[in-house]
Short mmCIF file of C-alpha atoms and ligand atoms in Angstrom, two decimals:
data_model
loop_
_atom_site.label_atom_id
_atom_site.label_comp_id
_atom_site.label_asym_id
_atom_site.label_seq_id
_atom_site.Cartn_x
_atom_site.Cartn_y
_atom_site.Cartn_z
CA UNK A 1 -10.24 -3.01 -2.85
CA UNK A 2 -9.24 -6.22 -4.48
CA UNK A 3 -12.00 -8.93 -2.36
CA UNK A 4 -14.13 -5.68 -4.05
CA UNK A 5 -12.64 -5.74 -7.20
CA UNK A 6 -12.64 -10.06 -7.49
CA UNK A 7 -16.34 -10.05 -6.40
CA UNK A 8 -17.41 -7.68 -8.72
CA UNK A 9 -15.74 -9.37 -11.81
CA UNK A 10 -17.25 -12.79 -10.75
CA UNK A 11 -20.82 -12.02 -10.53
CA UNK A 12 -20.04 -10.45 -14.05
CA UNK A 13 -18.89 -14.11 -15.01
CA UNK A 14 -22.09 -15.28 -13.93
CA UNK A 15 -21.13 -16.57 -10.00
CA UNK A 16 -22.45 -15.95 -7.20
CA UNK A 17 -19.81 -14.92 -4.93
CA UNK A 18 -19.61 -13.67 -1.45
CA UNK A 19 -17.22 -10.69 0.53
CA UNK A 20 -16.90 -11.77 3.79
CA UNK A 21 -15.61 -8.21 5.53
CA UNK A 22 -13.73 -8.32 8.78
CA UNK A 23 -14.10 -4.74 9.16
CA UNK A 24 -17.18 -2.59 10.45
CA UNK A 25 -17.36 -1.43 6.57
CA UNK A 26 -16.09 -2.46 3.31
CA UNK A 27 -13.73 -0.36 1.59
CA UNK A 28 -10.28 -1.40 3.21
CA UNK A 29 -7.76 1.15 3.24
CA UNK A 30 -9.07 2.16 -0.26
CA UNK A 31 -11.33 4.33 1.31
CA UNK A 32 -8.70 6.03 3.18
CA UNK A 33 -6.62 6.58 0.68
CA UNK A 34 -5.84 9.75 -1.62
CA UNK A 35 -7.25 6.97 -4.75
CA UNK A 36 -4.97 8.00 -7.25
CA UNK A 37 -4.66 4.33 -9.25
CA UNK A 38 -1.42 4.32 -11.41
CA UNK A 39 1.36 2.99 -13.10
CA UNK A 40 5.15 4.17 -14.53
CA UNK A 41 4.62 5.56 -17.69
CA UNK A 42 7.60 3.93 -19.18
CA UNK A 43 7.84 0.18 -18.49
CA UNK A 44 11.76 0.67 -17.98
CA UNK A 45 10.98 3.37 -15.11
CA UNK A 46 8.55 0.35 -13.80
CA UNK A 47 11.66 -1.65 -13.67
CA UNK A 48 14.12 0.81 -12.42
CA UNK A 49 11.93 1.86 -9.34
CA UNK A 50 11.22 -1.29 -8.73
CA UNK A 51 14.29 -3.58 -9.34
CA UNK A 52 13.54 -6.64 -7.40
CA UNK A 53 10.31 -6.87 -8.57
CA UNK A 54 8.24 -10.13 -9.75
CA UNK A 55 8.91 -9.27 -13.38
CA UNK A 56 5.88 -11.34 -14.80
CA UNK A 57 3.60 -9.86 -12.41
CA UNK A 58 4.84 -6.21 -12.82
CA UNK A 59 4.50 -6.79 -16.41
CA UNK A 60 0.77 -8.06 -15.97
CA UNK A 61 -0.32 -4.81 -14.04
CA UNK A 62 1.72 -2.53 -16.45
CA UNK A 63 -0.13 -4.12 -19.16
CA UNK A 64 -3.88 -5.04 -17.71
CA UNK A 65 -4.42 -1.47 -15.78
CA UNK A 66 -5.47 1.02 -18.27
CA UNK A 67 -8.41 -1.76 -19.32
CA UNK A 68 -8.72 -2.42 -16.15
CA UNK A 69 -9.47 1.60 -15.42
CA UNK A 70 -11.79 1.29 -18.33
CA UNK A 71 -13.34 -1.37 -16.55
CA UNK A 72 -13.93 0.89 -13.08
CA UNK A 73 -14.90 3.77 -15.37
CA UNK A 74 -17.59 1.26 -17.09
CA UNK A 75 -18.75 0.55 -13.71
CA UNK A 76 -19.36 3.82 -12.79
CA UNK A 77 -16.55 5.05 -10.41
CA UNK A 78 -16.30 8.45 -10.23
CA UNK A 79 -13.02 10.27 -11.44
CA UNK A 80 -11.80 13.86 -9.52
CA UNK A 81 -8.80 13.91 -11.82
CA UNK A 82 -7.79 12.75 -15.19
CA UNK A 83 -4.35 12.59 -14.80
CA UNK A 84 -2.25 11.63 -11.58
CA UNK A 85 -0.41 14.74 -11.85
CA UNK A 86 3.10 13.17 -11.89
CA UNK A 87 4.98 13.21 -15.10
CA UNK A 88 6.18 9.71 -14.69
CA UNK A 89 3.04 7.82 -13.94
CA UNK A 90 -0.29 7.63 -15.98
CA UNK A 91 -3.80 6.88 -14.34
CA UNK A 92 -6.99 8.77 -12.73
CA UNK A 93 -7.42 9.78 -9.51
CA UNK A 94 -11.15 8.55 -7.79
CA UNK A 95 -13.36 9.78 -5.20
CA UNK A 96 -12.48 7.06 -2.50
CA UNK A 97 -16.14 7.14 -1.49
CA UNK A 98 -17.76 6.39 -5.02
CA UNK A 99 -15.54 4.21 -5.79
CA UNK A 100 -16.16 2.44 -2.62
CA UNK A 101 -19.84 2.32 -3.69
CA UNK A 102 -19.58 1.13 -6.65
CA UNK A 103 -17.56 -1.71 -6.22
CA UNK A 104 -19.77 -2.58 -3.33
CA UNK A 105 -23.03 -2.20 -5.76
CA UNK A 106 -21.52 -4.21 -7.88
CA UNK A 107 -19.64 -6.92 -5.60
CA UNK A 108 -23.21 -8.25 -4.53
CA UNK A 109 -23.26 -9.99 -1.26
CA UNK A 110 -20.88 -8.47 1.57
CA UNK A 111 -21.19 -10.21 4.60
CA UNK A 112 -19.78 -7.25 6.94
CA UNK A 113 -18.03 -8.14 10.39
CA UNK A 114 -17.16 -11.59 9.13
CA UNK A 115 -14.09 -13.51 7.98
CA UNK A 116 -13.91 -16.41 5.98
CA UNK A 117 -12.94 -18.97 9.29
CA UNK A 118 -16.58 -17.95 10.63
CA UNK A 119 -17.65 -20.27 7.56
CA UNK A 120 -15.64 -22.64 8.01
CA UNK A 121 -16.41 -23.29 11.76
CA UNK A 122 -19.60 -24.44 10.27
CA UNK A 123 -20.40 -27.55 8.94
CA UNK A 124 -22.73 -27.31 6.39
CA UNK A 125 -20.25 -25.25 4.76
CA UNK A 126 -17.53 -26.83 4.90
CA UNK A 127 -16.52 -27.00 0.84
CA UNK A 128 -15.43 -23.42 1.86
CA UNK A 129 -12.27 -24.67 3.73
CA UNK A 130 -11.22 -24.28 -0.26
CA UNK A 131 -11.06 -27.91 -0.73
CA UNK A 132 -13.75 -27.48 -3.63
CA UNK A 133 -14.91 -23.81 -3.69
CA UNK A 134 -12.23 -21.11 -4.81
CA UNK A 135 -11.58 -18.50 -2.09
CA UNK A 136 -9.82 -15.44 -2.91
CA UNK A 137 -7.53 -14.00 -0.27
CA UNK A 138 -7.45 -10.45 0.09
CA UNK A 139 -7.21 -9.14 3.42
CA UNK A 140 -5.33 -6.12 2.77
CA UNK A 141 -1.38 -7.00 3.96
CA UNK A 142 0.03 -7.54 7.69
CA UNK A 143 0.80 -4.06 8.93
CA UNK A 144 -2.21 -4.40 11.73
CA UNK A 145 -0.30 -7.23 13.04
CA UNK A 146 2.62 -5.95 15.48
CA UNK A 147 4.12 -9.32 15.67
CA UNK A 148 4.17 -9.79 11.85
CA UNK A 149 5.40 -6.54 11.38
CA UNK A 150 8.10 -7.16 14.03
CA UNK A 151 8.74 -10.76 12.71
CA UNK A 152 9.62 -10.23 9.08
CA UNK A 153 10.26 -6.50 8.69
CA UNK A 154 12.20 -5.72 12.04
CA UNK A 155 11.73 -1.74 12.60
CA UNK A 156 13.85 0.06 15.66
CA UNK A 157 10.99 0.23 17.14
CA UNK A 158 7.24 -0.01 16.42
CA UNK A 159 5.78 1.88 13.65
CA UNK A 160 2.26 3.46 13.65
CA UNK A 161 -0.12 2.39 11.35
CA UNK A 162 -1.67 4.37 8.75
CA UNK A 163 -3.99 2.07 7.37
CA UNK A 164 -7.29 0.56 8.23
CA UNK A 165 -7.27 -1.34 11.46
CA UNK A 166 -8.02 -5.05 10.18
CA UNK A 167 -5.50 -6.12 7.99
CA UNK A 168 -3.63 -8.05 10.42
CA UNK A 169 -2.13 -10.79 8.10
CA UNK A 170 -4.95 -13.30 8.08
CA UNK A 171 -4.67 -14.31 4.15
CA UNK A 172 -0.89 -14.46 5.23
CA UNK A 173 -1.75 -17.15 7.73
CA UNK A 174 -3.93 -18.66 5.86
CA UNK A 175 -1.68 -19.40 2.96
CA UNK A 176 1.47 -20.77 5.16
CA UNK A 177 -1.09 -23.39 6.91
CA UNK A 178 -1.70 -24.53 3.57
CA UNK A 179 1.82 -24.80 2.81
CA UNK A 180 2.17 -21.15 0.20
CA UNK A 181 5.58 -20.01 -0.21
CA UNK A 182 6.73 -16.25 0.28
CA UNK A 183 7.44 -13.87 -1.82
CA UNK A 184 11.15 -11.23 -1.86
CA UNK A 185 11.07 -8.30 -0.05
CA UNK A 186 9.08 -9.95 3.22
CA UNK A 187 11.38 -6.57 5.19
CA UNK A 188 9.54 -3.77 3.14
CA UNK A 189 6.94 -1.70 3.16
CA UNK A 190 5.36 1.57 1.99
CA UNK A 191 4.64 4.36 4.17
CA UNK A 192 5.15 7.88 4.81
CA UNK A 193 6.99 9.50 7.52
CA UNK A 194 4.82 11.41 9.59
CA UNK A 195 5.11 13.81 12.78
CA UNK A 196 6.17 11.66 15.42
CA UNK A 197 3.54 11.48 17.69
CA UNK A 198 0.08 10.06 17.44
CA UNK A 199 -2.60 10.42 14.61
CA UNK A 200 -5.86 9.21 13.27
CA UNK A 201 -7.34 8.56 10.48
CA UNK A 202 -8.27 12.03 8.80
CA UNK A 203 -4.43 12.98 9.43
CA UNK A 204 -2.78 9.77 7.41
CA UNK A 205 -2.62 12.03 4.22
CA UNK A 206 -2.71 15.50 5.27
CA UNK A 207 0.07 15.14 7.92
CA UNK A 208 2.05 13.09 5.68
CA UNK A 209 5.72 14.82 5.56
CA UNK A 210 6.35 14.35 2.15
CA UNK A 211 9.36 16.95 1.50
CA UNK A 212 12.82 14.39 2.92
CA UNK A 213 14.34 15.06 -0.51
CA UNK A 214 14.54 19.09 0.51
CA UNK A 215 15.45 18.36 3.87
CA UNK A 216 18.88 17.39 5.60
CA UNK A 217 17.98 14.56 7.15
CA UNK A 218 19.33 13.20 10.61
CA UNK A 219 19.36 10.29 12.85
CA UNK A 220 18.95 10.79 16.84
CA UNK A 221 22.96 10.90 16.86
CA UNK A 222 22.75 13.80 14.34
CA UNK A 223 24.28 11.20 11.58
CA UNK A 224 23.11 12.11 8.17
CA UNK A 225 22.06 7.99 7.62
CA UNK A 226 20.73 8.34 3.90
CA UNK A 227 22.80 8.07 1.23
CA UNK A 228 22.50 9.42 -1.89
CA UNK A 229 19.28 10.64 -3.83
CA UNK A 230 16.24 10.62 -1.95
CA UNK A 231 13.71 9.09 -4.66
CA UNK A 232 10.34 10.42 -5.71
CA UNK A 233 8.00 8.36 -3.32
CA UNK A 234 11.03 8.88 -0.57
CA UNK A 235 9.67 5.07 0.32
CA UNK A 236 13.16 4.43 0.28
CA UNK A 237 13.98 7.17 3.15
CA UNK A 238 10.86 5.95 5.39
CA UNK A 239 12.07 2.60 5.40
CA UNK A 240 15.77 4.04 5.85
CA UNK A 241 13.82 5.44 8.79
CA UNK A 242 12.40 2.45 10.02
CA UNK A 243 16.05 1.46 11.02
CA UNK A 244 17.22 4.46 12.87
CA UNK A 245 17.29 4.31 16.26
CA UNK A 246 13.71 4.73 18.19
CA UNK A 247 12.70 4.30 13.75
CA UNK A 248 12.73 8.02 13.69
CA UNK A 249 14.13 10.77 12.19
CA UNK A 250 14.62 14.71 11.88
CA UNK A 251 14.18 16.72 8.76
CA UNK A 252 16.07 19.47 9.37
CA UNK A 253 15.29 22.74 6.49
CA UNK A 254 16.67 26.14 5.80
CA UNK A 255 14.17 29.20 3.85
CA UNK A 256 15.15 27.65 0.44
CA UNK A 257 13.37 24.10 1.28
CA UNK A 258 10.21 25.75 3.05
CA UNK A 259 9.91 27.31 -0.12
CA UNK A 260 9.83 24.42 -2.16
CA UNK A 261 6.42 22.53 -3.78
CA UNK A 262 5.13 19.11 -3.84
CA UNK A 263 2.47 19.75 -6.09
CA UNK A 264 -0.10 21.76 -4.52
CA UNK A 265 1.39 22.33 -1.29
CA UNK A 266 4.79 23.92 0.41
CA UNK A 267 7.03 22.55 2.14
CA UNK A 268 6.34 25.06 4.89
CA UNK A 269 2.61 24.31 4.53
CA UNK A 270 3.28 20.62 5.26
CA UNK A 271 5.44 21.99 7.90
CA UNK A 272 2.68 23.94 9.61
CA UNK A 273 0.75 20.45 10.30
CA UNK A 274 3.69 18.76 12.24
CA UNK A 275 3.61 18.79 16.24
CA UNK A 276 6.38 17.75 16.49
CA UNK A 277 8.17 21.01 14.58
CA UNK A 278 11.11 22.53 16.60
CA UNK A 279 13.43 25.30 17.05
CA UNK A 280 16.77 24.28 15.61
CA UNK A 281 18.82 25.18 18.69
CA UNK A 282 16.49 22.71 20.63
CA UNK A 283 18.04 19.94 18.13
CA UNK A 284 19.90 17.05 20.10
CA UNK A 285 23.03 17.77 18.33
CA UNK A 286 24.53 20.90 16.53
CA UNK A 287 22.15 22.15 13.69
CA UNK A 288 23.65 22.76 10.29
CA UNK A 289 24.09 26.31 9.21
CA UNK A 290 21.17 28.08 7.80
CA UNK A 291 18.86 25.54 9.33
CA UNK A 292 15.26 27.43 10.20
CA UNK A 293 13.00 24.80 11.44
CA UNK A 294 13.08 21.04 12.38
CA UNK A 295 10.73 18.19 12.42
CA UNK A 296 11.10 14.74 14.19
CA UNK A 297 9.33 12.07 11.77
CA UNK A 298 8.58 8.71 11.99
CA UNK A 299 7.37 6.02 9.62
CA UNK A 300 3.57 5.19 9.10
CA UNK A 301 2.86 2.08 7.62
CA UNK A 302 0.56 1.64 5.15
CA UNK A 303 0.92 -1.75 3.65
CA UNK A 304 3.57 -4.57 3.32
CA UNK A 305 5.43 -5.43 -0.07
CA UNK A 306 5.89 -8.81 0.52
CA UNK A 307 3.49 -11.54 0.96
CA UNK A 308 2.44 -14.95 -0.74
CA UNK A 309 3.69 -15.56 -3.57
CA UNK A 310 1.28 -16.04 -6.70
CA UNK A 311 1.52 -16.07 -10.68
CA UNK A 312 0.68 -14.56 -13.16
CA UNK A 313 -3.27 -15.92 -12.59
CA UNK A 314 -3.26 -15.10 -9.50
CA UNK A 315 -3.05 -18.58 -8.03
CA UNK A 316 -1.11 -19.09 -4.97
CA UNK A 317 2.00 -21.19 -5.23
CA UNK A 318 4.06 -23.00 -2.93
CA UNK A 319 7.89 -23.38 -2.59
CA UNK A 320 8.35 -25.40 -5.76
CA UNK A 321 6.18 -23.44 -7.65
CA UNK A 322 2.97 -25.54 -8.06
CA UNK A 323 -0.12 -23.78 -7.01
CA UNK A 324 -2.33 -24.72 -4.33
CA UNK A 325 -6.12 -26.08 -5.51
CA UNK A 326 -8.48 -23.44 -5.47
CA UNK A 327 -6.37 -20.66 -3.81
CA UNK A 328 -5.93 -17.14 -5.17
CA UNK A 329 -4.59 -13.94 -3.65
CA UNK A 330 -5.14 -9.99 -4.65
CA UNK A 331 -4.32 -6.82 -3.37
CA UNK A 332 -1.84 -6.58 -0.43
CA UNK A 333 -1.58 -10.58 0.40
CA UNK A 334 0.41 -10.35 -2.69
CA UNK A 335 4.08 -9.82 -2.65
CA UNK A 336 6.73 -9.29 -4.35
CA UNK A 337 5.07 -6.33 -7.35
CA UNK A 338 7.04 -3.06 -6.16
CA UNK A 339 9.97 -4.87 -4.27
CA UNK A 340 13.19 -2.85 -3.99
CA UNK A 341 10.79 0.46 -4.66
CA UNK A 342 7.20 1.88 -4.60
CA UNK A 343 4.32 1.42 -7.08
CA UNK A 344 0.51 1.91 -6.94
CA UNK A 345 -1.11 -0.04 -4.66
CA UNK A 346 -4.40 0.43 -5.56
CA UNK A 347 -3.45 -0.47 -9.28
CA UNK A 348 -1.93 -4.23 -8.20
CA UNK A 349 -5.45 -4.39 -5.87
CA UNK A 350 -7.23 -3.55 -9.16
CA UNK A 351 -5.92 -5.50 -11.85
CA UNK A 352 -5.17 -8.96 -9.45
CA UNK A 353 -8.23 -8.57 -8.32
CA UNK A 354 -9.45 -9.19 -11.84
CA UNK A 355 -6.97 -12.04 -12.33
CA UNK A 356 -8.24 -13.66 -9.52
CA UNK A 357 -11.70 -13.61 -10.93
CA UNK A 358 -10.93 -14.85 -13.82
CA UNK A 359 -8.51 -17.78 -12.80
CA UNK A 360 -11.45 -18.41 -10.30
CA UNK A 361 -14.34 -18.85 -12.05
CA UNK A 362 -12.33 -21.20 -14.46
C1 LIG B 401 -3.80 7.31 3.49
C2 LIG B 401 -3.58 6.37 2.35
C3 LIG B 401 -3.36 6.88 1.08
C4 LIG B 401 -3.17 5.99 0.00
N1 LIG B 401 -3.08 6.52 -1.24
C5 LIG B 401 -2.92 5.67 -2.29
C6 LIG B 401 -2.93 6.17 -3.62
O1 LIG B 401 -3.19 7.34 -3.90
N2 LIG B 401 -2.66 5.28 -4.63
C7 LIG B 401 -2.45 3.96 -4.40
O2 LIG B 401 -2.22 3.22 -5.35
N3 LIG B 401 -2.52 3.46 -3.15
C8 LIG B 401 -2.77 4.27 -2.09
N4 LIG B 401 -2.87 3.76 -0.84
C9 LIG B 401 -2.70 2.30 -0.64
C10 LIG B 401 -3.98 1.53 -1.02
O3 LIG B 401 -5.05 1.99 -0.26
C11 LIG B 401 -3.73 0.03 -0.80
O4 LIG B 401 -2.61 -0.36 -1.54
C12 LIG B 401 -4.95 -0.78 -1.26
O5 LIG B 401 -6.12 -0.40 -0.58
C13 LIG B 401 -4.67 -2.27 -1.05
O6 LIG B 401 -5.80 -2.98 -1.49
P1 LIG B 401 -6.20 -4.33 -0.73
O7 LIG B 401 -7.46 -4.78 -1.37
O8 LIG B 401 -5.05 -5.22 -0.71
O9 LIG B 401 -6.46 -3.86 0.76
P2 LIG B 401 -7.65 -3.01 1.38
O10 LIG B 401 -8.17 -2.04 0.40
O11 LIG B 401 -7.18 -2.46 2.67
O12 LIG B 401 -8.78 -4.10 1.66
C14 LIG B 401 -8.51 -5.20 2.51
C15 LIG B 401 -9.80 -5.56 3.21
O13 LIG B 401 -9.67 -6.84 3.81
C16 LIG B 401 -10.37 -6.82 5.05
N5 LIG B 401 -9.91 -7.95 5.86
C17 LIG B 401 -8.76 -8.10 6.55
N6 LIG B 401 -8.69 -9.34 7.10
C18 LIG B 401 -9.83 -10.00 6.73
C19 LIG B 401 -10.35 -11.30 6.97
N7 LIG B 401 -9.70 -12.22 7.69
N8 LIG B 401 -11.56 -11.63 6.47
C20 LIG B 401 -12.28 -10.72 5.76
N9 LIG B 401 -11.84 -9.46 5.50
C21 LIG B 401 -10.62 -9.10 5.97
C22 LIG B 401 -10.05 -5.46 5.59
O14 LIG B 401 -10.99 -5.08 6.59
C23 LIG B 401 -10.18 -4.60 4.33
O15 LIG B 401 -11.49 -4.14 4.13
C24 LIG B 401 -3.14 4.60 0.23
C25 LIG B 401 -3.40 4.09 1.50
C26 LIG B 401 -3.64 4.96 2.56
C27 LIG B 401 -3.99 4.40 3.91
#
């Protein structure tokens, strides 16, 4: 969303940039995603969700998105809902695929199946090594790469991703070799625990398991591992699951929690999608009384928290703080917005992306 996003705003400022999309499409995980683009109503619930947060930079999304909604809205991106239909958070939800198409209408030029080092390898182009031209950075995070993922965030064992397949860290890279520091919270990540067993794409939000706070939740041992409240997002319990051993877990649930709603759907209806859904007896350890039904979950990752570190304009900064000439980053090569916690993704894509115009074309 946010190379989308930046392009967009630029041509608007009168450049002339160009997407260069790894991917066979544009659209990044954006077009994946359920598109609901958000903030914490309350700046203090902002804060308390998301405690080790980049407080400059939360306070620039908090403050930039509902323009920056506006702005979408102006563009023509279509809206499905009004409201996010969560008390605590205000925004719109957006057809993935309009939106999609409208920030590629009005990005311009999208070079698809290419990366930025294709241009580089070449020499009549070689201002766009970013000694002299800007170059955004937005590749989307580092949960394609295995070895990243393994490097900074350290799961039991590997976690499936459910994200698009290209954003493998490459704005990441890029920043280090030009000497960008790193933001907190490099171990995180946001994800949903899933059935524990392979899925594709049309399953990452339908067979999303989204009911730990009803649940008793277990380790392989049959250790109940989470302490205290399980919080709205239950990011906090997928990345609790992350460490188990094998990074999986088993939501174990008597009649009362089948019975229960998240939003539109049951528990037991979210049940009903899970392969991996057993009899309790078959548990590896002794089920709790009353227990009707179990499900072994495991994390899906959908995009890193941490990443380079940037200001307020976007501009990519090394260790001492200065910024590096000519680099910006957006979307999820940022880190260090919804540290310690969970916040809209789509919503730091969106309103970094427009920093990064901005700073950009200055
Ligand atoms: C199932 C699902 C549901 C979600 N629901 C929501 C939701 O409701 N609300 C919300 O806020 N967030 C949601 N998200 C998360 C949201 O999609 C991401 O936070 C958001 O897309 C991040 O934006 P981005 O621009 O950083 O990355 P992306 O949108 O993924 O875009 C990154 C792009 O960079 C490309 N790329 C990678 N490497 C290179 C390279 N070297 N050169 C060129 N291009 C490259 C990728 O192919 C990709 O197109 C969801 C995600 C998923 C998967």
């Amino acid at each position: 969303m946010a190379g989308l996003v930046a392009a967009a705003r630029l041509r608007e400022l009168g450049e002339s940039p160009v997407v260069y999309e790894k991917g066979t499409r544009p659209g990044g995980s954006m077009l994946l995603s359920s598109c609901v683009v958000w903030r914490h109503r309350q700046w203090e619930d902002f804060r308390a969700d998301c405690p080790a947060g980049d407080e400059p930079l939360q306070r620039l999304v908090w403050e930039r998105l509902d323009d920056a909604i506006e702005w979408l809205l102006s563009l023509g991106a279509p809206v499905v809902w009004e409201k996010t239909g969560n008390p605590l958070t205000v925004g719109k939800r957006f057809d993935p695929v309009g939106l999609t198409t409208t920030l590629a209408r009005a990005a311009g030029q999208i070079e698809v199946g290419h990366t930025w080092s294709d241009l580089t390898s070449q020499s009549d182009l070689t201002s766009w090594s970013g000694q002299t031209d800007p170059l955004v950075v937005a590749t989307g995070g580092f949960q394609g790469s295995a070895d990243l993922v393994t490097r900074y965030i350290s799961p039991s064992a590997p976690l499936r991703l459910r994200a698009n397949p290209w954003s493998t860290g490459d704005g990441l890279r890029l920043g280090l070799e030009r000497g960008a520091a790193l933001s907190d919270g490099m171990d995180e990540f946001y994800g949903r625990n899933m059935p524990d067993a392979d899925f594709v794409e049309a399953d990452f939000v339908p067979k999303a398991q989204l009911y730990g706070r009803f649940a008793r939740v277990f380790n392989e041992r049959g250790e109940e591992f989470f302490e205290g409240e399980v919080s709205w997002s239950e990011n906090d319990l997928v990345q609790a699951t992350a460490r188990q051993p094998g990074a999986r877990a088993w939501y174990v649930l008597d009649d009362d929690a089948l019975e229960q709603r998240v939003r539109d759907r049951t528990v037991a209806d979210m049940v009903a999608t899970a392969q991996t859904a057993i009899d309790p007896g078959d548990l590896p350890f002794t089920a709790p009384p009353g227990a009707r039904i179990a499900v072994r979950v495991a994390p899906g990752i959908t995009h890193t928290i941490g990443g380079l570190r940037v200001d307020e304009r976007a501009r990519v900064l090394r260790a001492d703080g200065s910024p590096l000439d000519g680099l910006f980053a957006a979307g999820a090569d940022v880190g260090g917005i919804s540290t310690g916690g969970y916040a809209s993704g789509l919503a730091a894509a969106l309103v970094l992306g427009l920093t990064a115009a901005e700073s950009a074309a200055l």
